[in-house]
Amino acid sequence: MSESTDPASPADQIAAGYAFTGPALELGALLWDGACLPDRQIRIPLSMLNRHGLVAGATGTGKTKTLQLIAEQLSTGGVPVFLADVKGDVSGISAPGTANEKVAERAGEVGQQWEATGFPSEFYSLGGIGAGIPVRATVTGFGPVLMSKVLQLNQTQEQSLGLIFHYADAKGLELIDLKDLRAVVAFLVSDQGKAELKGIGGLSTVTAGVILRSLTAFEQQGASEFFGEPEFDTSEFLRTAADGRGLVSVLELPAVQDKPQLFSTFLMWLLADLYTDLPEVGDLERPKLVFFFDEAHLLFNGASKAFLESITQTVRLIRSKGIGVFFVTQTPKDVPGDVLAQLGNRVQHALRAFTPDDAKALKATVKTFPNSPYDLEELLTGLGTGEAVITVLSEKGAPTPVAATRLRAPQSLMGPLDAAVLDAAVKSSLLYARYAEPVDRESAYEKISAEQVAAEAAAEAAAAEAEAEKQAKEAAKTARSAPKPDPSLAQQVVGSGLFRSLARSIGTQLGREISRSVFGTAKRRR
């Protein structure tokens, strides 16, 4: 089909669906009938960014650049952004981009006034592994549901872990780091602690063993670095720069990209913590924060029912807290249906159909879009890098027409910062001094250790006392049963009857002499 000047042409009808009156992000120009139409711009209303979204596409189709493009415009609009930088290629958002022929060509095609621009950024790392301000969580703050996911526990073990957290909370045993959790689990299956959970189900030795082994494996991945204090205050992500632009918070994950379950679960903690702390605000003219969840499929792999319910609830309700969440993954089928249903804004990059599974995923993806004049199966396999099929929510909350779009070029550096530049940016941050050094205060581990030392000391004292008493009794018994020795000559004399008679006589005589002396009487004369 060819482009028509008829106002009712499909191209015009599509473009009309993106003619918003309020502030909006400029994504790119409409593609129709093989041509790029720079006068027909495809946009997202800023007020709809808290209705969540999905950026999907095969590897190498431009998803990361799409994140960068959206993040830049959000920052310009005064909206803070959180980006998970899994591969280490988003840090360049803080530096101006480099003008070149390719960028100029793209800008001309889509009607973009391109200008090299860097955006205010902070860089974070999980627990200080890698470059960035350390982001830590306490075990208590992380909670049993997320911990069960990262330890790969089954439903029964997850319930037992919930009991352990409940007990620790009731007894004032702070679970700050992993050694605290380990100490409580070990205590509850010890002779001293076995009775503590009997009234609420108890903790089997087998389940405790599974949890302890999982903790050991988790620690071997370096997870001990992620749990502790000072716990990161997620409200730091909601700040704006001095010039009014939204701060871009980049979580640097290259150092832990071989631990996908860990960082994806940790990202879920960040989101859940924001949900817990923020007040209800309803729909705003602009979001308080837009959160980009890269490699989102890793979050859902092997997830328990309770974990999926937690994610679904968080995504559904956090909209009213002014937070928008974009999941970034390869195909929509990577995201559970209940979560996908909450994602009103869609940017779908090219898909491949090299295998039967790919073809099946392609057909499933097409079914998730509204009716369209495009042949979406053909279109989605033929899109070039930096092109996408888009549908968003209008200012009234209705889906816009499906629009094939050639996307704008990011204005910041499309690549990683130099390591030295990144390190300098991290250490010059005002937050670095606040969060860089870990703190290890008294918590469950120290309290349980102290109680065990006291109990061991008391047991040792009691054992020593019992041993002393036993030895005394044995000595007395030995003394009673020993044969009496033969009396000496002196004892024989003293014990004789003659000696006793003589002693009485002498005693009587001596008694008289003493009496006289005392009372002044004289001796009787003979």
Short mmCIF file of C-alpha atoms in Angstrom, two decimals:
data_model
loop_
_atom_site.label_atom_id
_atom_site.label_comp_id
_atom_site.label_asym_id
_atom_site.label_seq_id
_atom_site.Cartn_x
_atom_site.Cartn_y
_atom_site.Cartn_z
CA MET A 1 0.00 0.00 0.00
CA SER A 2 1.18 3.58 -0.55
CA GLU A 3 1.02 6.63 1.62
CA SER A 4 -2.15 8.65 1.15
CA THR A 5 -2.97 12.28 1.84
CA ASP A 6 -6.51 11.22 2.73
CA PRO A 7 -7.07 12.17 6.40
CA ALA A 8 -8.71 8.80 6.87
CA SER A 9 -5.67 6.86 5.63
CA PRO A 10 -4.27 4.23 8.01
CA ALA A 11 -1.08 6.24 8.55
CA ASP A 12 -3.05 9.32 9.56
CA GLN A 13 -5.38 7.31 11.76
CA ILE A 14 -2.42 5.81 13.58
CA ALA A 15 -0.70 9.19 13.97
CA ALA A 16 -3.90 10.76 15.30
CA GLY A 17 -3.85 8.26 18.15
CA TYR A 18 -0.56 9.79 19.36
CA ALA A 19 -1.53 13.47 19.14
CA PHE A 20 -1.57 14.10 22.88
CA THR A 21 -2.15 17.54 24.38
CA GLY A 22 -0.10 17.16 27.56
CA PRO A 23 3.64 16.52 28.10
CA ALA A 24 4.85 13.39 26.31
CA LEU A 25 8.03 11.49 25.49
CA GLU A 26 9.05 11.52 21.84
CA LEU A 27 9.90 7.96 20.78
CA GLY A 28 10.30 8.30 17.04
CA ALA A 29 8.59 8.52 13.67
CA LEU A 30 5.90 6.29 12.19
CA LEU A 31 6.88 3.58 9.71
CA TRP A 32 4.28 2.89 7.04
CA ASP A 33 4.50 1.08 3.75
CA GLY A 34 8.28 0.87 3.98
CA ALA A 35 8.75 4.61 4.55
CA CYS A 36 9.65 6.61 7.66
CA LEU A 37 7.27 9.56 8.16
CA PRO A 38 8.99 12.20 10.36
CA ASP A 39 5.89 14.40 10.48
CA ARG A 40 3.97 11.63 12.24
CA GLN A 41 5.53 11.31 15.67
CA ILE A 42 4.94 8.40 18.06
CA ARG A 43 4.84 9.46 21.72
CA ILE A 44 3.99 8.34 25.27
CA PRO A 45 2.03 10.67 27.60
CA LEU A 46 4.16 11.47 30.63
CA SER A 47 1.15 10.97 32.91
CA MET A 48 0.77 7.36 31.68
CA LEU A 49 4.30 6.25 32.58
CA ASN A 50 3.04 4.96 35.94
CA ARG A 51 0.83 2.47 34.05
CA HIS A 52 3.91 0.30 33.56
CA GLY A 53 5.36 -1.10 30.37
CA LEU A 54 7.26 -3.78 28.51
CA VAL A 55 10.30 -3.44 26.28
CA ALA A 56 10.89 -6.73 24.48
CA GLY A 57 12.89 -8.05 21.58
CA ALA A 58 15.57 -10.47 20.51
CA THR A 59 19.20 -9.90 21.47
CA GLY A 60 20.80 -7.11 19.46
CA THR A 61 17.57 -5.39 18.37
CA GLY A 62 18.14 -2.20 20.38
CA LYS A 63 16.34 -2.72 23.71
CA THR A 64 19.11 -1.08 25.74
CA LYS A 65 19.13 2.02 23.53
CA THR A 66 15.36 2.24 23.93
CA LEU A 67 15.81 2.26 27.70
CA GLN A 68 18.39 5.00 27.36
CA LEU A 69 16.14 7.07 25.10
CA ILE A 70 13.17 6.86 27.46
CA ALA A 71 15.34 7.48 30.56
CA GLU A 72 16.85 10.62 29.01
CA GLN A 73 13.47 12.15 28.28
CA LEU A 74 12.11 11.23 31.69
CA SER A 75 15.08 12.96 33.32
CA THR A 76 14.52 16.02 31.14
CA GLY A 77 10.89 16.03 32.29
CA GLY A 78 11.95 16.06 35.95
CA VAL A 79 11.20 12.38 36.59
CA PRO A 80 13.81 10.27 38.46
CA VAL A 81 14.76 6.99 36.78
CA PHE A 82 16.18 3.69 38.01
CA LEU A 83 18.11 1.56 35.51
CA ALA A 84 19.50 -1.93 36.08
CA ASP A 85 22.73 -2.06 34.05
CA VAL A 86 23.28 -5.79 33.66
CA LYS A 87 25.87 -5.71 30.90
CA GLY A 88 27.59 -2.46 31.91
CA ASP A 89 26.65 -0.46 28.83
CA VAL A 90 24.21 2.07 30.30
CA SER A 91 26.68 4.05 32.43
CA GLY A 92 27.30 6.33 29.43
CA ILE A 93 23.98 8.07 30.12
CA SER A 94 25.89 10.48 32.37
CA ALA A 95 28.14 11.68 29.52
CA PRO A 96 27.30 13.53 26.29
CA GLY A 97 27.01 11.33 23.22
CA THR A 98 29.30 11.44 20.24
CA ALA A 99 28.07 13.00 17.01
CA ASN A 100 28.72 10.89 13.93
CA GLU A 101 27.28 10.18 10.53
CA LYS A 102 25.07 7.36 11.73
CA VAL A 103 23.51 9.47 14.49
CA ALA A 104 22.96 12.38 12.10
CA GLU A 105 21.27 10.08 9.58
CA ARG A 106 18.94 8.64 12.20
CA ALA A 107 18.07 12.10 13.54
CA GLY A 108 17.23 13.32 10.05
CA GLU A 109 15.02 10.31 9.31
CA VAL A 110 12.88 10.74 12.43
CA GLY A 111 12.79 14.56 12.63
CA GLN A 112 14.94 14.78 15.77
CA GLN A 113 16.93 17.84 16.84
CA TRP A 114 19.84 15.84 18.22
CA GLU A 115 22.20 17.47 20.72
CA ALA A 116 24.92 15.68 22.69
CA THR A 117 23.79 15.72 26.34
CA GLY A 118 24.78 14.00 29.57
CA PHE A 119 22.27 13.44 32.35
CA PRO A 120 22.66 13.68 36.16
CA SER A 121 23.44 10.19 37.41
CA GLU A 122 24.36 8.18 40.50
CA PHE A 123 25.99 4.76 40.26
CA TYR A 124 25.27 1.90 42.65
CA SER A 125 26.45 -1.66 43.17
CA LEU A 126 25.05 -4.62 45.07
CA GLY A 127 26.86 -4.68 48.40
CA GLY A 128 29.92 -2.96 46.98
CA ILE A 129 30.80 -5.71 44.49
CA GLY A 130 31.88 -3.79 41.43
CA ALA A 131 31.86 -0.05 40.83
CA GLY A 132 29.18 1.90 42.65
CA ILE A 133 27.80 3.09 45.97
CA PRO A 134 27.02 -0.09 47.94
CA VAL A 135 23.34 -0.99 48.17
CA ARG A 136 22.69 -3.33 51.09
CA ALA A 137 19.58 -4.81 52.64
CA THR A 138 19.09 -6.44 56.02
CA VAL A 139 17.84 -10.01 56.02
CA THR A 140 14.72 -8.85 57.90
CA GLY A 141 14.09 -6.15 55.31
CA PHE A 142 14.54 -8.66 52.50
CA GLY A 143 11.89 -10.91 54.03
CA PRO A 144 11.17 -14.65 53.85
CA VAL A 145 9.37 -14.69 50.47
CA LEU A 146 12.22 -13.08 48.54
CA MET A 147 14.80 -15.04 50.54
CA SER A 148 13.03 -18.29 49.68
CA LYS A 149 13.18 -17.38 46.00
CA VAL A 150 16.90 -16.67 46.06
CA LEU A 151 17.61 -19.82 48.12
CA GLN A 152 15.45 -21.87 45.72
CA LEU A 153 13.31 -23.34 48.50
CA ASN A 154 10.13 -25.30 47.88
CA GLN A 155 6.77 -24.30 49.34
CA THR A 156 7.17 -26.30 52.58
CA GLN A 157 10.66 -24.93 53.17
CA GLU A 158 9.43 -21.42 52.38
CA GLN A 159 6.74 -21.77 55.05
CA SER A 160 9.34 -22.96 57.56
CA LEU A 161 11.53 -19.98 56.73
CA GLY A 162 8.52 -17.76 57.42
CA LEU A 163 8.25 -19.32 60.89
CA ILE A 164 11.93 -18.63 61.51
CA PHE A 165 11.51 -14.96 60.59
CA HIS A 166 8.38 -14.77 62.79
CA TYR A 167 10.24 -16.26 65.76
CA ALA A 168 13.22 -13.94 65.34
CA ASP A 169 10.93 -10.91 65.18
CA ALA A 170 8.95 -11.99 68.26
CA LYS A 171 12.13 -12.58 70.28
CA GLY A 172 13.85 -9.35 69.25
CA LEU A 173 16.57 -11.19 67.35
CA GLU A 174 17.57 -8.79 64.57
CA LEU A 175 18.31 -10.57 61.29
CA ILE A 176 20.79 -8.17 59.75
CA ASP A 177 23.19 -10.39 57.82
CA LEU A 178 23.32 -14.03 56.77
CA LYS A 179 25.20 -15.21 59.85
CA ASP A 180 22.24 -13.97 61.93
CA LEU A 181 19.83 -16.12 59.94
CA ARG A 182 22.18 -19.08 60.13
CA ALA A 183 22.48 -18.71 63.92
CA VAL A 184 18.70 -18.64 64.44
CA VAL A 185 18.12 -21.70 62.22
CA ALA A 186 20.85 -23.65 64.04
CA PHE A 187 19.49 -22.60 67.44
CA LEU A 188 15.93 -23.73 66.64
CA VAL A 189 17.08 -27.32 65.98
CA SER A 190 19.49 -27.45 68.92
CA ASP A 191 18.61 -29.16 72.23
CA GLN A 192 18.12 -25.75 73.80
CA GLY A 193 15.89 -24.33 71.07
CA LYS A 194 13.82 -27.27 69.79
CA ALA A 195 10.82 -26.46 71.95
CA GLU A 196 10.60 -22.83 70.78
CA LEU A 197 8.50 -23.49 67.65
CA LYS A 198 6.51 -26.54 68.79
CA GLY A 199 3.39 -24.48 69.41
CA ILE A 200 3.34 -23.13 65.84
CA GLY A 201 4.40 -26.11 63.80
CA GLY A 202 8.04 -26.65 64.66
CA LEU A 203 11.08 -26.83 62.43
CA SER A 204 12.25 -30.22 61.21
CA THR A 205 15.93 -31.02 61.24
CA VAL A 206 15.73 -31.98 57.55
CA THR A 207 14.24 -28.62 56.53
CA ALA A 208 16.74 -26.76 58.68
CA GLY A 209 19.51 -28.69 56.96
CA VAL A 210 18.22 -27.71 53.51
CA ILE A 211 18.03 -24.04 54.51
CA LEU A 212 21.54 -24.08 56.00
CA ARG A 213 23.01 -25.79 52.94
CA SER A 214 21.27 -23.29 50.66
CA LEU A 215 22.66 -20.45 52.76
CA THR A 216 26.14 -21.91 52.40
CA ALA A 217 25.79 -22.07 48.61
CA PHE A 218 24.38 -18.53 48.60
CA GLU A 219 27.32 -17.24 50.64
CA GLN A 220 29.76 -18.92 48.26
CA GLN A 221 28.32 -16.72 45.50
CA GLY A 222 29.42 -13.68 47.50
CA ALA A 223 25.96 -12.95 48.85
CA SER A 224 27.30 -12.06 52.30
CA GLU A 225 28.30 -8.72 50.77
CA PHE A 226 24.70 -7.84 49.95
CA PHE A 227 23.22 -8.22 53.43
CA GLY A 228 24.07 -5.91 56.27
CA GLU A 229 24.07 -2.31 57.37
CA PRO A 230 23.81 0.52 56.66
CA GLU A 231 20.66 -0.57 54.84
CA PHE A 232 20.07 1.48 51.74
CA ASP A 233 17.23 4.00 51.84
CA THR A 234 15.39 3.51 48.55
CA SER A 235 14.00 7.05 48.76
CA GLU A 236 17.44 8.12 47.47
CA PHE A 237 16.15 7.05 44.05
CA LEU A 238 13.45 9.74 44.10
CA ARG A 239 15.75 12.75 43.98
CA THR A 240 16.12 15.41 41.34
CA ALA A 241 19.26 17.34 40.37
CA ALA A 242 19.84 21.01 41.15
CA ASP A 243 18.71 21.96 37.64
CA GLY A 244 15.35 20.21 38.13
CA ARG A 245 16.12 17.18 35.96
CA GLY A 246 15.36 13.76 37.35
CA LEU A 247 18.32 11.86 38.75
CA VAL A 248 19.18 8.68 36.85
CA SER A 249 20.15 5.91 39.30
CA VAL A 250 22.20 3.23 37.55
CA LEU A 251 22.69 -0.08 39.37
CA GLU A 252 25.91 -1.54 37.99
CA LEU A 253 25.53 -5.32 37.75
CA PRO A 254 28.33 -6.58 35.46
CA ALA A 255 30.26 -7.98 38.46
CA VAL A 256 27.28 -10.19 39.37
CA GLN A 257 25.81 -10.93 35.96
CA ASP A 258 26.73 -14.60 36.47
CA LYS A 259 24.34 -14.65 39.45
CA PRO A 260 21.10 -13.70 37.71
CA GLN A 261 18.74 -15.09 40.32
CA LEU A 262 20.44 -13.03 42.96
CA PHE A 263 20.35 -9.66 41.26
CA SER A 264 16.83 -10.13 39.85
CA THR A 265 15.51 -10.97 43.31
CA PHE A 266 17.42 -8.05 44.78
CA LEU A 267 15.80 -5.72 42.25
CA MET A 268 12.44 -7.04 43.39
CA TRP A 269 13.39 -6.11 46.96
CA LEU A 270 14.13 -2.55 45.84
CA LEU A 271 10.72 -2.30 44.20
CA ALA A 272 8.90 -3.89 47.15
CA ASP A 273 10.68 -1.56 49.57
CA LEU A 274 9.58 1.47 47.56
CA TYR A 275 6.03 0.16 47.58
CA THR A 276 6.08 -0.27 51.35
CA ASP A 277 7.49 3.16 52.13
CA LEU A 278 5.63 5.45 49.73
CA PRO A 279 2.21 7.00 50.41
CA GLU A 280 -0.79 6.66 48.12
CA VAL A 281 -0.93 9.53 45.62
CA GLY A 282 -3.19 8.26 42.84
CA ASP A 283 -2.62 9.44 39.28
CA LEU A 284 -0.10 12.26 38.90
CA GLU A 285 0.85 14.54 36.02
CA ARG A 286 4.24 12.87 36.07
CA PRO A 287 5.48 9.77 37.94
CA LYS A 288 7.66 9.98 41.04
CA LEU A 289 9.98 7.34 39.60
CA VAL A 290 10.17 5.00 36.61
CA PHE A 291 11.91 1.71 37.34
CA PHE A 292 13.43 -0.35 34.50
CA PHE A 293 13.78 -4.05 35.29
CA ASP A 294 16.28 -5.49 32.80
CA GLU A 295 16.59 -9.24 32.09
CA ALA A 296 13.15 -9.61 33.66
CA HIS A 297 12.73 -13.25 32.63
CA LEU A 298 15.33 -14.15 35.26
CA LEU A 299 13.01 -12.87 37.96
CA PHE A 300 10.27 -15.34 37.09
CA ASN A 301 12.34 -18.48 36.41
CA GLY A 302 11.49 -21.11 39.01
CA ALA A 303 9.43 -18.65 41.04
CA SER A 304 7.11 -20.02 43.73
CA LYS A 305 3.41 -19.25 43.72
CA ALA A 306 3.84 -16.95 46.72
CA PHE A 307 6.64 -15.06 44.98
CA LEU A 308 4.61 -14.58 41.80
CA GLU A 309 1.66 -13.37 43.84
CA SER A 310 3.96 -10.90 45.58
CA ILE A 311 5.24 -9.52 42.26
CA THR A 312 1.75 -9.30 40.78
CA GLN A 313 0.41 -7.45 43.81
CA THR A 314 3.37 -5.06 43.90
CA VAL A 315 3.06 -4.20 40.20
CA ARG A 316 -0.71 -3.78 40.45
CA LEU A 317 -0.66 -1.51 43.49
CA ILE A 318 2.55 0.48 43.12
CA ARG A 319 0.96 2.53 40.32
CA SER A 320 -1.03 4.43 42.92
CA LYS A 321 2.26 5.27 44.69
CA GLY A 322 3.39 7.15 41.57
CA ILE A 323 5.88 4.48 40.44
CA GLY A 324 6.07 3.13 36.91
CA VAL A 325 7.74 -0.21 36.18
CA PHE A 326 9.08 -1.30 32.79
CA PHE A 327 10.08 -4.94 32.37
CA VAL A 328 12.78 -5.56 29.76
CA THR A 329 13.06 -9.05 28.32
CA GLN A 330 13.18 -11.02 25.07
CA THR A 331 9.55 -12.05 24.56
CA PRO A 332 6.29 -11.18 26.32
CA LYS A 333 5.86 -14.85 27.24
CA ASP A 334 8.78 -14.43 29.65
CA VAL A 335 6.42 -12.45 31.87
CA PRO A 336 3.50 -14.20 33.65
CA GLY A 337 0.07 -13.35 32.28
CA ASP A 338 -1.12 -11.68 35.49
CA VAL A 339 1.86 -9.34 35.39
CA LEU A 340 1.71 -8.77 31.63
CA ALA A 341 -1.91 -7.67 31.99
CA GLN A 342 -0.71 -4.72 34.12
CA LEU A 343 1.68 -3.41 31.44
CA GLY A 344 -0.15 -0.75 29.44
CA ASN A 345 2.79 0.54 27.38
CA ARG A 346 4.51 -1.78 24.89
CA VAL A 347 7.69 -1.35 22.86
CA GLN A 348 8.26 -4.55 20.91
CA HIS A 349 11.52 -4.86 18.98
CA ALA A 350 12.15 -7.53 16.36
CA LEU A 351 11.60 -11.21 17.09
CA ARG A 352 13.24 -14.16 15.38
CA ALA A 353 11.43 -17.23 14.08
CA PHE A 354 14.29 -19.64 13.45
CA THR A 355 12.81 -22.57 15.37
CA PRO A 356 9.31 -23.97 16.03
CA ASP A 357 9.49 -22.52 19.55
CA ASP A 358 10.38 -19.12 18.09
CA ALA A 359 7.42 -19.31 15.71
CA LYS A 360 5.12 -20.22 18.56
CA ALA A 361 6.43 -17.28 20.64
CA LEU A 362 5.91 -14.96 17.67
CA LYS A 363 2.26 -15.96 17.26
CA ALA A 364 1.71 -15.57 21.02
CA THR A 365 3.24 -12.07 20.91
CA VAL A 366 1.02 -10.97 18.01
CA LYS A 367 -2.06 -12.00 19.99
CA THR A 368 -1.12 -9.61 22.80
CA PHE A 369 -1.48 -6.55 20.53
CA PRO A 370 -4.71 -4.74 19.62
CA ASN A 371 -6.11 -5.20 16.11
CA SER A 372 -3.86 -3.56 13.56
CA PRO A 373 -3.70 -2.79 9.84
CA TYR A 374 -0.16 -4.24 9.89
CA ASP A 375 0.67 -7.87 9.26
CA LEU A 376 2.35 -8.13 12.64
CA GLU A 377 3.91 -11.56 12.13
CA GLU A 378 5.69 -10.33 9.04
CA LEU A 379 6.46 -6.92 10.53
CA LEU A 380 7.96 -8.23 13.80
CA THR A 381 10.40 -10.49 11.98
CA GLY A 382 11.42 -7.76 9.55
CA LEU A 383 12.12 -4.83 11.89
CA GLY A 384 15.65 -3.43 11.83
CA THR A 385 17.82 -2.47 14.80
CA GLY A 386 16.35 0.57 16.52
CA GLU A 387 12.85 -0.08 15.17
CA ALA A 388 9.88 -1.31 17.17
CA VAL A 389 6.14 -1.90 17.20
CA ILE A 390 4.55 0.39 19.78
CA THR A 391 1.22 0.74 21.53
CA VAL A 392 0.75 2.85 24.68
CA LEU A 393 -2.05 4.21 26.82
CA SER A 394 -3.52 7.52 25.73
CA GLU A 395 -4.16 10.36 28.18
CA LYS A 396 -7.62 8.86 28.68
CA GLY A 397 -6.17 5.43 29.46
CA ALA A 398 -7.21 3.77 26.18
CA PRO A 399 -4.73 1.80 24.05
CA THR A 400 -3.33 3.69 21.09
CA PRO A 401 -3.20 2.16 17.60
CA VAL A 402 -0.31 -0.18 16.91
CA ALA A 403 2.50 1.84 15.32
CA ALA A 404 5.66 0.58 13.67
CA THR A 405 8.28 3.15 14.68
CA ARG A 406 11.81 4.11 13.86
CA LEU A 407 13.18 5.21 17.21
CA ARG A 408 15.17 8.31 17.99
CA ALA A 409 18.86 8.14 18.87
CA PRO A 410 19.91 8.66 22.51
CA GLN A 411 21.71 11.96 23.12
CA SER A 412 24.03 10.56 25.78
CA LEU A 413 27.00 8.25 25.28
CA MET A 414 25.83 4.92 23.82
CA GLY A 415 28.32 2.75 25.67
CA PRO A 416 30.06 2.37 29.04
CA LEU A 417 31.99 5.07 30.84
CA ASP A 418 35.73 4.66 31.22
CA ALA A 419 36.44 2.74 34.47
CA ALA A 420 38.45 5.60 35.97
CA VAL A 421 35.71 8.13 35.16
CA LEU A 422 33.08 5.86 36.68
CA ASP A 423 35.15 5.34 39.85
CA ALA A 424 35.64 9.09 40.24
CA ALA A 425 31.90 9.70 39.82
CA VAL A 426 31.10 7.12 42.51
CA LYS A 427 33.57 8.44 45.08
CA SER A 428 32.59 12.08 44.54
CA SER A 429 28.96 11.33 45.41
CA LEU A 430 27.66 12.64 48.73
CA LEU A 431 26.12 9.21 49.32
CA TYR A 432 29.42 7.37 49.16
CA ALA A 433 30.48 8.32 52.69
CA ARG A 434 27.05 7.36 54.01
CA TYR A 435 26.91 3.86 52.57
CA ALA A 436 30.45 2.79 51.65
CA GLU A 437 31.61 1.28 54.95
CA PRO A 438 29.67 -1.70 56.39
CA VAL A 439 28.53 -1.68 60.03
CA ASP A 440 28.31 -4.85 62.14
CA ARG A 441 26.32 -4.16 65.31
CA GLU A 442 24.94 -6.62 67.86
CA SER A 443 22.20 -8.73 66.34
CA ALA A 444 20.84 -12.29 66.43
CA TYR A 445 24.22 -13.96 65.95
CA GLU A 446 25.86 -12.10 68.84
CA LYS A 447 22.84 -12.50 71.14
CA ILE A 448 22.50 -16.23 70.52
CA SER A 449 26.27 -16.71 70.84
CA ALA A 450 26.25 -14.85 74.17
CA GLU A 451 23.36 -16.97 75.46
CA GLN A 452 25.11 -20.14 74.38
CA VAL A 453 28.34 -19.07 76.08
CA ALA A 454 26.40 -18.28 79.28
CA ALA A 455 24.52 -21.58 79.08
CA GLU A 456 27.75 -23.50 78.50
CA ALA A 457 29.40 -21.72 81.45
CA ALA A 458 26.42 -22.50 83.70
CA ALA A 459 26.46 -26.11 82.57
CA GLU A 460 30.20 -26.38 83.24
CA ALA A 461 29.77 -24.85 86.72
CA ALA A 462 26.91 -27.22 87.52
CA ALA A 463 28.95 -30.17 86.28
CA ALA A 464 31.95 -29.10 88.39
CA GLU A 465 29.76 -28.72 91.48
CA ALA A 466 28.19 -32.12 90.91
CA GLU A 467 31.62 -33.68 90.47
CA ALA A 468 32.90 -32.06 93.69
CA GLU A 469 29.85 -33.28 95.60
CA LYS A 470 30.34 -36.76 94.18
CA GLN A 471 33.98 -36.82 95.21
CA ALA A 472 33.12 -35.61 98.74
CA LYS A 473 30.54 -38.36 99.13
CA GLU A 474 32.97 -40.95 97.90
CA ALA A 475 35.64 -39.71 100.34
CA ALA A 476 33.20 -39.89 103.26
CA LYS A 477 32.12 -43.35 102.26
CA THR A 478 35.76 -44.48 102.05
CA ALA A 479 36.49 -43.04 105.49
CA ARG A 480 33.56 -44.89 107.06
CA SER A 481 34.48 -48.21 105.56
CA ALA A 482 38.24 -48.04 106.39
CA PRO A 483 39.50 -50.43 109.30
CA LYS A 484 40.40 -48.68 112.62
CA PRO A 485 44.16 -48.63 113.43
CA ASP A 486 45.59 -50.30 116.63
CA PRO A 487 45.74 -47.82 119.59
CA SER A 488 49.17 -46.48 120.54
CA LEU A 489 50.78 -47.12 123.99
CA ALA A 490 49.70 -43.70 125.21
CA GLN A 491 46.14 -44.32 124.03
CA GLN A 492 46.17 -47.67 125.83
CA VAL A 493 47.34 -46.09 129.10
CA VAL A 494 44.88 -43.21 128.87
CA GLY A 495 42.07 -45.57 128.11
CA SER A 496 42.79 -47.95 131.04
CA GLY A 497 40.54 -48.10 134.13
CA LEU A 498 43.44 -47.41 136.54
CA PHE A 499 44.31 -44.25 134.65
CA ARG A 500 40.71 -43.04 134.72
CA SER A 501 40.43 -43.68 138.51
CA LEU A 502 43.66 -41.87 139.16
CA ALA A 503 42.50 -38.97 137.01
CA ARG A 504 39.30 -38.66 139.01
CA SER A 505 41.21 -38.58 142.25
CA ILE A 506 43.63 -35.98 141.05
CA GLY A 507 40.74 -33.98 139.63
CA THR A 508 38.94 -33.97 142.97
CA GLN A 509 42.04 -32.88 144.88
CA LEU A 510 42.85 -30.22 142.34
CA GLY A 511 39.25 -28.95 142.42
CA ARG A 512 39.43 -28.44 146.15
CA GLU A 513 42.67 -26.54 145.93
CA ILE A 514 41.22 -24.25 143.29
CA SER A 515 38.05 -23.61 145.32
CA ARG A 516 40.00 -22.65 148.38
CA SER A 517 42.19 -20.38 146.50
CA VAL A 518 39.20 -18.59 144.98
CA PHE A 519 37.03 -18.25 148.10
CA GLY A 520 39.89 -17.48 150.62
CA THR A 521 39.44 -20.47 152.86
CA ALA A 522 42.53 -22.01 154.42
CA LYS A 523 43.74 -25.57 154.37
CA ARG A 524 42.38 -27.83 156.97
CA ARG A 525 45.10 -28.74 159.51
CA ARG A 526 45.57 -32.36 160.61
#
